[in-house]
Tab-separated table of N, CA and C in Angstrom:
chain	number	residue	atom	x	y	z
A	194	TYR	N	-17.397	12.023	24.632
A	194	TYR	CA	-16.098	12.345	25.208
A	194	TYR	C	-15.166	11.134	25.160
A	195	PHE	N	-15.682	9.984	25.598
A	195	PHE	CA	-14.843	8.786	25.644
A	195	PHE	C	-14.486	8.296	24.244
A	196	GLN	N	-15.450	8.407	23.323
A	196	GLN	CA	-15.159	8.019	21.935
A	196	GLN	C	-14.083	8.920	21.336
A	197	LYS	N	-14.164	10.208	21.636
A	197	LYS	CA	-13.170	11.156	21.123
A	197	LYS	C	-11.784	10.825	21.672
A	198	LYS	N	-11.693	10.540	22.961
A	198	LYS	CA	-10.415	10.186	23.592
A	198	LYS	C	-9.866	8.884	23.007
A	199	LYS	N	-10.758	7.934	22.775
A	199	LYS	CA	-10.354	6.652	22.200
A	199	LYS	C	-9.801	6.861	20.786
A	200	PHE	N	-10.496	7.715	20.010
A	200	PHE	CA	-10.028	7.994	18.661
A	200	PHE	C	-8.686	8.713	18.686
A	201	GLU	N	-8.526	9.682	19.570
A	201	GLU	CA	-7.261	10.416	19.675
A	201	GLU	C	-6.105	9.473	19.982
A	202	LYS	N	-6.364	8.503	20.829
A	202	LYS	CA	-5.343	7.507	21.183
A	202	LYS	C	-4.960	6.686	19.936
A	203	LYS	N	-5.976	6.269	19.181
A	203	LYS	CA	-5.727	5.503	17.951
A	203	LYS	C	-4.979	6.349	16.919
A	204	TYR	N	-5.335	7.630	16.836
A	204	TYR	CA	-4.679	8.523	15.874
A	204	TYR	C	-3.203	8.718	16.234
A	205	LEU	N	-2.912	8.884	17.507
A	205	LEU	CA	-1.516	9.003	17.943
A	205	LEU	C	-0.732	7.729	17.623
A	206	LYS	N	-1.398	6.589	17.780
A	206	LYS	CA	-0.762	5.310	17.435
A	206	LYS	C	-0.497	5.260	15.921
A	207	PHE	N	-1.464	5.724	15.130
A	207	PHE	CA	-1.300	5.796	13.674
A	207	PHE	C	-0.075	6.653	13.328
A	208	LEU	N	0.075	7.803	13.984
A	208	LEU	CA	1.220	8.680	13.721
A	208	LEU	C	2.534	7.984	14.067
A	209	LYS	N	2.569	7.296	15.200
A	209	LYS	CA	3.793	6.592	15.610
A	209	LYS	C	4.127	5.457	14.652
A	210	GLU	N	3.108	4.708	14.235
A	210	GLU	CA	3.330	3.579	13.329
A	210	GLU	C	3.786	4.028	11.943
A	211	ASN	N	3.451	5.254	11.569
A	211	ASN	CA	3.782	5.745	10.235
A	211	ASN	C	4.861	6.824	10.265
A	212	GLU	N	5.678	6.776	11.290
A	212	GLU	CA	6.795	7.716	11.434
A	212	GLU	C	7.655	7.700	10.164
A	213	GLY	N	7.953	8.885	9.657
A	213	GLY	CA	8.803	9.010	8.474
A	213	GLY	C	8.048	8.973	7.153
A	214	LYS	N	6.762	8.719	7.187
A	214	LYS	CA	5.973	8.643	5.943
A	214	LYS	C	5.741	10.030	5.364
A	215	ASN	N	5.638	10.064	4.039
A	215	ASN	CA	5.369	11.290	3.292
A	215	ASN	C	4.079	11.104	2.493
A	216	PHE	N	3.259	12.144	2.456
A	216	PHE	CA	1.962	12.091	1.779
A	216	PHE	C	1.831	13.254	0.797
A	217	PHE	N	1.366	12.941	-0.389
A	217	PHE	CA	1.052	13.963	-1.392
A	217	PHE	C	-0.456	13.948	-1.568
A	218	CYS	N	-1.099	15.061	-1.278
A	218	CYS	CA	-2.559	15.149	-1.325
A	218	CYS	C	-2.998	16.075	-2.448
A	219	TYR	N	-3.937	15.602	-3.234
A	219	TYR	CA	-4.494	16.446	-4.293
A	219	TYR	C	-5.970	16.121	-4.452
A	220	ASN	N	-6.665	16.974	-5.194
A	220	ASN	CA	-8.106	16.761	-5.342
A	220	ASN	C	-8.500	16.676	-6.811
A	221	ASN	N	-9.805	16.647	-7.052
A	221	ASN	CA	-10.322	16.419	-8.399
A	221	ASN	C	-10.561	17.712	-9.183
A	222	ARG	N	-9.899	18.781	-8.809
A	222	ARG	CA	-10.026	20.028	-9.556
A	222	ARG	C	-9.528	19.790	-10.984
A	223	LYS	N	-10.389	20.084	-11.947
A	223	LYS	CA	-10.120	19.739	-13.348
A	223	LYS	C	-8.803	20.291	-13.875
A	224	LYS	N	-8.509	21.543	-13.563
A	224	LYS	CA	-7.302	22.177	-14.106
A	224	LYS	C	-6.011	21.491	-13.645
A	225	SER	N	-6.025	20.948	-12.449
A	225	SER	CA	-4.786	20.413	-11.905
A	225	SER	C	-4.675	18.891	-11.932
A	226	LYS	N	-5.776	18.180	-11.819
A	226	LYS	CA	-5.752	16.721	-11.680
A	226	LYS	C	-4.954	16.033	-12.788
A	227	GLU	N	-5.266	16.339	-14.020
A	227	GLU	CA	-4.602	15.683	-15.143
A	227	GLU	C	-3.107	15.989	-15.166
A	228	TYR	N	-2.752	17.258	-14.974
A	228	TYR	CA	-1.328	17.634	-14.987
A	228	TYR	C	-0.578	16.924	-13.861
A	229	LEU	N	-1.157	16.922	-12.667
A	229	LEU	CA	-0.509	16.261	-11.535
A	229	LEU	C	-0.292	14.775	-11.800
A	230	GLU	N	-1.321	14.105	-12.298
A	230	GLU	CA	-1.218	12.663	-12.522
A	230	GLU	C	-0.224	12.324	-13.629
A	231	GLU	N	-0.123	13.163	-14.640
A	231	GLU	CA	0.767	12.865	-15.767
A	231	GLU	C	2.204	13.346	-15.548
A	232	ASN	N	2.383	14.437	-14.810
A	232	ASN	CA	3.707	15.046	-14.731
A	232	ASN	C	4.366	15.038	-13.363
A	233	ILE	N	3.588	15.033	-12.311
A	233	ILE	CA	4.175	15.135	-10.974
A	233	ILE	C	4.169	13.789	-10.251
A	234	LEU	N	3.009	13.153	-10.169
A	234	LEU	CA	2.909	11.902	-9.403
A	234	LEU	C	3.849	10.826	-9.943
A	235	THR	N	4.018	10.780	-11.249
A	235	THR	CA	4.893	9.770	-11.850
A	235	THR	C	6.367	10.016	-11.528
A	236	ASN	N	6.693	11.230	-11.100
A	236	ASN	CA	8.088	11.575	-10.788
A	236	ASN	C	8.387	11.618	-9.295
A	237	LEU	N	7.414	11.300	-8.474
A	237	LEU	CA	7.650	11.279	-7.033
A	237	LEU	C	8.330	9.985	-6.629
A	238	ASN	N	9.046	10.040	-5.528
A	238	ASN	CA	9.646	8.852	-4.941
A	238	ASN	C	8.536	7.824	-4.711
A	239	LYS	N	8.811	6.568	-4.974
A	239	LYS	CA	7.788	5.515	-4.844
A	239	LYS	C	7.290	5.356	-3.403
A	240	GLU	N	8.053	5.880	-2.438
A	240	GLU	CA	7.668	5.791	-1.034
A	240	GLU	C	6.592	6.810	-0.653
A	241	VAL	N	6.357	7.812	-1.483
A	241	VAL	CA	5.369	8.845	-1.171
A	241	VAL	C	3.968	8.267	-1.324
A	242	VAL	N	3.168	8.443	-0.282
A	242	VAL	CA	1.797	7.940	-0.276
A	242	VAL	C	0.904	8.983	-0.951
A	243	ILE	N	0.120	8.545	-1.921
A	243	ILE	CA	-0.778	9.444	-2.641
A	243	ILE	C	-2.143	9.424	-1.967
A	244	VAL	N	-2.655	10.611	-1.685
A	244	VAL	CA	-3.989	10.765	-1.100
A	244	VAL	C	-4.783	11.608	-2.095
A	245	TYR	N	-5.838	11.012	-2.638
A	245	TYR	CA	-6.664	11.690	-3.638
A	245	TYR	C	-8.036	11.970	-3.058
A	246	LEU	N	-8.456	13.213	-3.140
A	246	LEU	CA	-9.796	13.584	-2.682
A	246	LEU	C	-10.693	13.724	-3.895
A	247	ASN	N	-11.585	12.767	-4.040
A	247	ASN	CA	-12.547	12.768	-5.133
A	247	ASN	C	-13.833	13.363	-4.572
A	248	GLY	N	-13.913	14.672	-4.626
A	248	GLY	CA	-15.006	15.353	-3.934
A	248	GLY	C	-14.742	15.252	-2.448
A	249	ARG	N	-15.670	14.668	-1.714
A	249	ARG	CA	-15.476	14.466	-0.269
A	249	ARG	C	-14.930	13.077	0.051
A	250	ASP	N	-14.828	12.214	-0.958
A	250	ASP	CA	-14.331	10.858	-0.741
A	250	ASP	C	-12.810	10.829	-0.788
A	251	ILE	N	-12.230	10.228	0.230
A	251	ILE	CA	-10.778	10.095	0.304
A	251	ILE	C	-10.378	8.752	-0.283
A	252	GLU	N	-9.462	8.782	-1.249
A	252	GLU	CA	-8.947	7.555	-1.837
A	252	GLU	C	-7.482	7.423	-1.432
A	253	SER	N	-7.214	6.432	-0.603
A	253	SER	CA	-5.868	6.207	-0.096
A	253	SER	C	-5.764	4.769	0.375
A	254	GLU	N	-4.546	4.274	0.440
A	254	GLU	CA	-4.325	2.923	0.938
A	254	GLU	C	-4.369	2.899	2.471
A	255	TYR	N	-4.438	4.064	3.088
A	255	TYR	CA	-4.451	4.172	4.543
A	255	TYR	C	-5.866	4.356	5.063
A	256	ASN	N	-6.038	4.138	6.364
A	256	ASN	CA	-7.321	4.285	7.017
A	256	ASN	C	-7.902	5.671	6.738
A	257	LYS	N	-9.070	5.699	6.118
A	257	LYS	CA	-9.692	6.962	5.713
A	257	LYS	C	-10.001	7.862	6.902
A	258	GLU	N	-10.346	7.259	8.022
A	258	GLU	CA	-10.660	8.029	9.220
A	258	GLU	C	-9.433	8.819	9.699
A	259	PHE	N	-8.262	8.185	9.669
A	259	PHE	CA	-7.040	8.855	10.114
A	259	PHE	C	-6.585	9.901	9.100
A	260	ILE	N	-6.697	9.588	7.818
A	260	ILE	CA	-6.329	10.560	6.782
A	260	ILE	C	-7.258	11.768	6.859
A	261	SER	N	-8.530	11.527	7.088
A	261	SER	CA	-9.491	12.613	7.235
A	261	SER	C	-9.123	13.499	8.421
A	262	GLU	N	-8.755	12.891	9.521
A	262	GLU	CA	-8.339	13.650	10.713
A	262	GLU	C	-7.101	14.486	10.408
A	263	ALA	N	-6.157	13.902	9.681
A	263	ALA	CA	-4.939	14.632	9.312
A	263	ALA	C	-5.284	15.830	8.432
A	264	LEU	N	-6.136	15.617	7.439
A	264	LEU	CA	-6.516	16.702	6.529
A	264	LEU	C	-7.312	17.782	7.256
A	265	TYR	N	-8.173	17.368	8.154
A	265	TYR	CA	-8.998	18.321	8.893
A	265	TYR	C	-8.137	19.210	9.790
A	266	GLY	N	-7.049	18.660	10.276
A	266	GLY	CA	-6.189	19.393	11.199
A	266	GLY	C	-5.025	20.119	10.560
A	267	LEU	N	-5.018	20.257	9.241
A	267	LEU	CA	-3.895	20.920	8.578
A	267	LEU	C	-3.687	22.331	9.125
A	268	LYS	N	-2.447	22.625	9.470
A	268	LYS	CA	-2.130	23.937	10.027
A	268	LYS	C	-1.858	24.970	8.934
A	269	HIS	N	-1.308	24.534	7.838
A	269	HIS	CA	-0.899	25.467	6.777
A	269	HIS	C	-1.735	25.282	5.519
A	270	TYR	N	-3.007	24.946	5.705
A	270	TYR	CA	-3.862	24.694	4.552
A	270	TYR	C	-4.242	25.996	3.857
A	271	THR	N	-3.985	26.060	2.573
A	271	THR	CA	-4.519	27.148	1.764
A	271	THR	C	-5.363	26.527	0.673
A	272	LYS	N	-4.826	25.578	-0.021
A	272	LYS	CA	-5.556	24.832	-1.045
A	272	LYS	C	-4.684	23.663	-1.469
A	273	PHE	N	-5.237	22.804	-2.293
A	273	PHE	CA	-4.473	21.657	-2.799
A	273	PHE	C	-3.709	22.062	-4.045
A	274	PRO	N	-2.657	21.367	-4.373
A	274	PRO	CA	-2.066	20.195	-3.725
A	274	PRO	C	-1.392	20.564	-2.393
A	275	HIS	N	-1.266	19.536	-1.566
A	275	HIS	CA	-0.768	19.718	-0.212
A	275	HIS	C	0.174	18.565	0.134
A	276	LEU	N	1.200	18.863	0.899
A	276	LEU	CA	2.161	17.853	1.336
A	276	LEU	C	2.018	17.651	2.838
A	277	MET	N	2.181	16.418	3.269
A	277	MET	CA	2.186	16.105	4.701
A	277	MET	C	3.312	15.107	4.956
A	278	LYS	N	3.911	15.231	6.130
A	278	LYS	CA	4.912	14.246	6.543
A	278	LYS	C	4.766	14.023	8.038
A	279	ILE	N	5.151	12.829	8.480
A	279	ILE	CA	5.086	12.497	9.897
A	279	ILE	C	6.516	12.387	10.410
A	280	ARG	N	6.834	13.269	11.363
A	280	ARG	CA	8.164	13.286	11.966
A	280	ARG	C	8.009	13.467	13.466
A	281	ASN	N	8.701	12.636	14.231
A	281	ASN	CA	8.670	12.709	15.694
A	281	ASN	C	7.242	12.687	16.247
A	282	GLY	N	6.393	11.856	15.650
A	282	GLY	CA	5.023	11.710	16.123
A	282	GLY	C	4.116	12.889	15.809
A	283	GLN	N	4.593	13.798	14.968
A	283	GLN	CA	3.820	14.992	14.608
A	283	GLN	C	3.556	15.015	13.110
A	284	LEU	N	2.394	15.546	12.747
A	284	LEU	CA	2.062	15.733	11.340
A	284	LEU	C	2.483	17.146	10.948
A	285	ILE	N	3.329	17.240	9.932
A	285	ILE	CA	3.807	18.529	9.431
A	285	ILE	C	3.261	18.674	8.023
A	286	ASP	N	2.739	19.854	7.704
A	286	ASP	CA	2.117	20.016	6.394
A	286	ASP	C	2.555	21.301	5.711
A	287	LYS	N	2.343	21.321	4.389
A	287	LYS	CA	2.687	22.492	3.584
A	287	LYS	C	1.849	22.479	2.315
A	288	SER	N	1.274	23.611	1.994
A	288	SER	CA	0.547	23.738	0.737
A	288	SER	C	1.540	24.090	-0.365
A	289	ILE	N	1.390	23.465	-1.515
A	289	ILE	CA	2.214	23.834	-2.670
A	289	ILE	C	1.316	24.383	-3.776
A	290	ASN	N	0.174	24.919	-3.380
A	290	ASN	CA	-0.789	25.462	-4.330
A	290	ASN	C	-0.189	26.601	-5.155
A	291	ASN	N	0.402	27.577	-4.506
A	291	ASN	CA	0.939	28.730	-5.237
A	291	ASN	C	2.057	28.349	-6.202
A	292	PRO	N	3.085	27.622	-5.747
A	292	PRO	CA	4.128	27.243	-6.716
A	292	PRO	C	3.593	26.340	-7.834
A	293	PHE	N	2.648	25.455	-7.489
A	293	PHE	CA	2.089	24.557	-8.498
A	293	PHE	C	1.363	25.339	-9.587
A	294	PHE	N	0.473	26.236	-9.196
A	294	PHE	CA	-0.278	26.980	-10.206
A	294	PHE	C	0.600	27.993	-10.931
A	295	GLY	N	1.682	28.448	-10.290
A	295	GLY	CA	2.656	29.285	-10.989
A	295	GLY	C	3.288	28.520	-12.142
A	296	ILE	N	3.628	27.275	-11.902
A	296	ILE	CA	4.223	26.426	-12.937
A	296	ILE	C	3.189	26.074	-14.000
A	297	LEU	N	1.987	25.749	-13.574
A	297	LEU	CA	0.923	25.359	-14.505
A	297	LEU	C	0.539	26.513	-15.435
A	298	LYS	N	0.351	27.691	-14.871
A	298	LYS	CA	-0.096	28.835	-15.674
A	298	LYS	C	1.012	29.453	-16.526
A	299	MET	N	2.245	29.420	-16.010
A	299	MET	CA	3.347	30.051	-16.736
A	299	MET	C	4.169	29.061	-17.537
A	300	ASN	N	3.716	27.813	-17.544
A	300	ASN	CA	4.367	26.767	-18.323
A	300	ASN	C	5.853	26.613	-17.984
A	301	LYS	N	6.174	26.754	-16.711
A	301	LYS	CA	7.548	26.586	-16.243
A	301	LYS	C	7.874	25.097	-16.148
A	302	PRO	N	9.149	24.755	-16.088
A	302	PRO	CA	9.509	23.328	-15.963
A	302	PRO	C	9.081	22.769	-14.600
A	303	LYS	N	8.668	21.519	-14.624
A	303	LYS	CA	8.174	20.868	-13.411
A	303	LYS	C	9.284	20.582	-12.409
A	304	ALA	N	10.541	20.631	-12.835
A	304	ALA	CA	11.665	20.326	-11.953
A	304	ALA	C	11.691	21.252	-10.735
A	305	GLU	N	11.265	22.480	-10.913
A	305	GLU	CA	11.235	23.445	-9.809
A	305	GLU	C	10.283	22.967	-8.704
A	306	LEU	N	9.108	22.539	-9.098
A	306	LEU	CA	8.118	22.056	-8.138
A	306	LEU	C	8.580	20.743	-7.511
A	307	LEU	N	9.105	19.845	-8.317
A	307	LEU	CA	9.590	18.565	-7.788
A	307	LEU	C	10.708	18.788	-6.776
A	308	GLY	N	11.554	19.778	-7.036
A	308	GLY	CA	12.614	20.117	-6.092
A	308	GLY	C	12.047	20.598	-4.762
A	309	GLU	N	11.021	21.410	-4.828
A	309	GLU	CA	10.384	21.915	-3.604
A	309	GLU	C	9.718	20.775	-2.821
A	310	ILE	N	9.088	19.860	-3.544
A	310	ILE	CA	8.447	18.708	-2.900
A	310	ILE	C	9.496	17.845	-2.204
A	311	ASN	N	10.574	17.511	-2.918
A	311	ASN	CA	11.620	16.666	-2.347
A	311	ASN	C	12.284	17.339	-1.158
A	312	HIS	N	12.498	18.654	-1.234
A	312	HIS	CA	13.097	19.392	-0.132
A	312	HIS	C	12.221	19.300	1.123
A	313	PHE	N	10.917	19.437	0.958
A	313	PHE	CA	9.988	19.344	2.098
A	313	PHE	C	10.053	17.963	2.743
A	314	PHE	N	10.132	16.931	1.937
A	314	PHE	CA	10.106	15.564	2.463
A	314	PHE	C	11.423	15.157	3.127
A	315	GLN	N	12.502	15.884	2.916
A	315	GLN	CA	13.789	15.511	3.516
A	315	GLN	C	13.818	15.804	5.003
């Protein structure tokens, strides 16, 4: 109980310290990984933090424990790729799985997806 409360306190501090941050989360699914790395990640704002899930391993410049907690608590999780942002001490999330695979399968221009990503982060 006390460890959980202590962690919750640290997590809230993490949210406050990272107010305004944007996170792009994706995983090692073969169909999407290469396309995302070559076409989407290179076009994101340099301020967007990339979170890569290599199986169960989280690769990020941020504390893995806090990123894991954020991912575990996603409210709108359907599948990856996923967007997260911290605003007013709260983690807000959105899955972009459907629009992403719509673009990937139908060979639509990536500008549509990038527009949706940028709109979410504003």
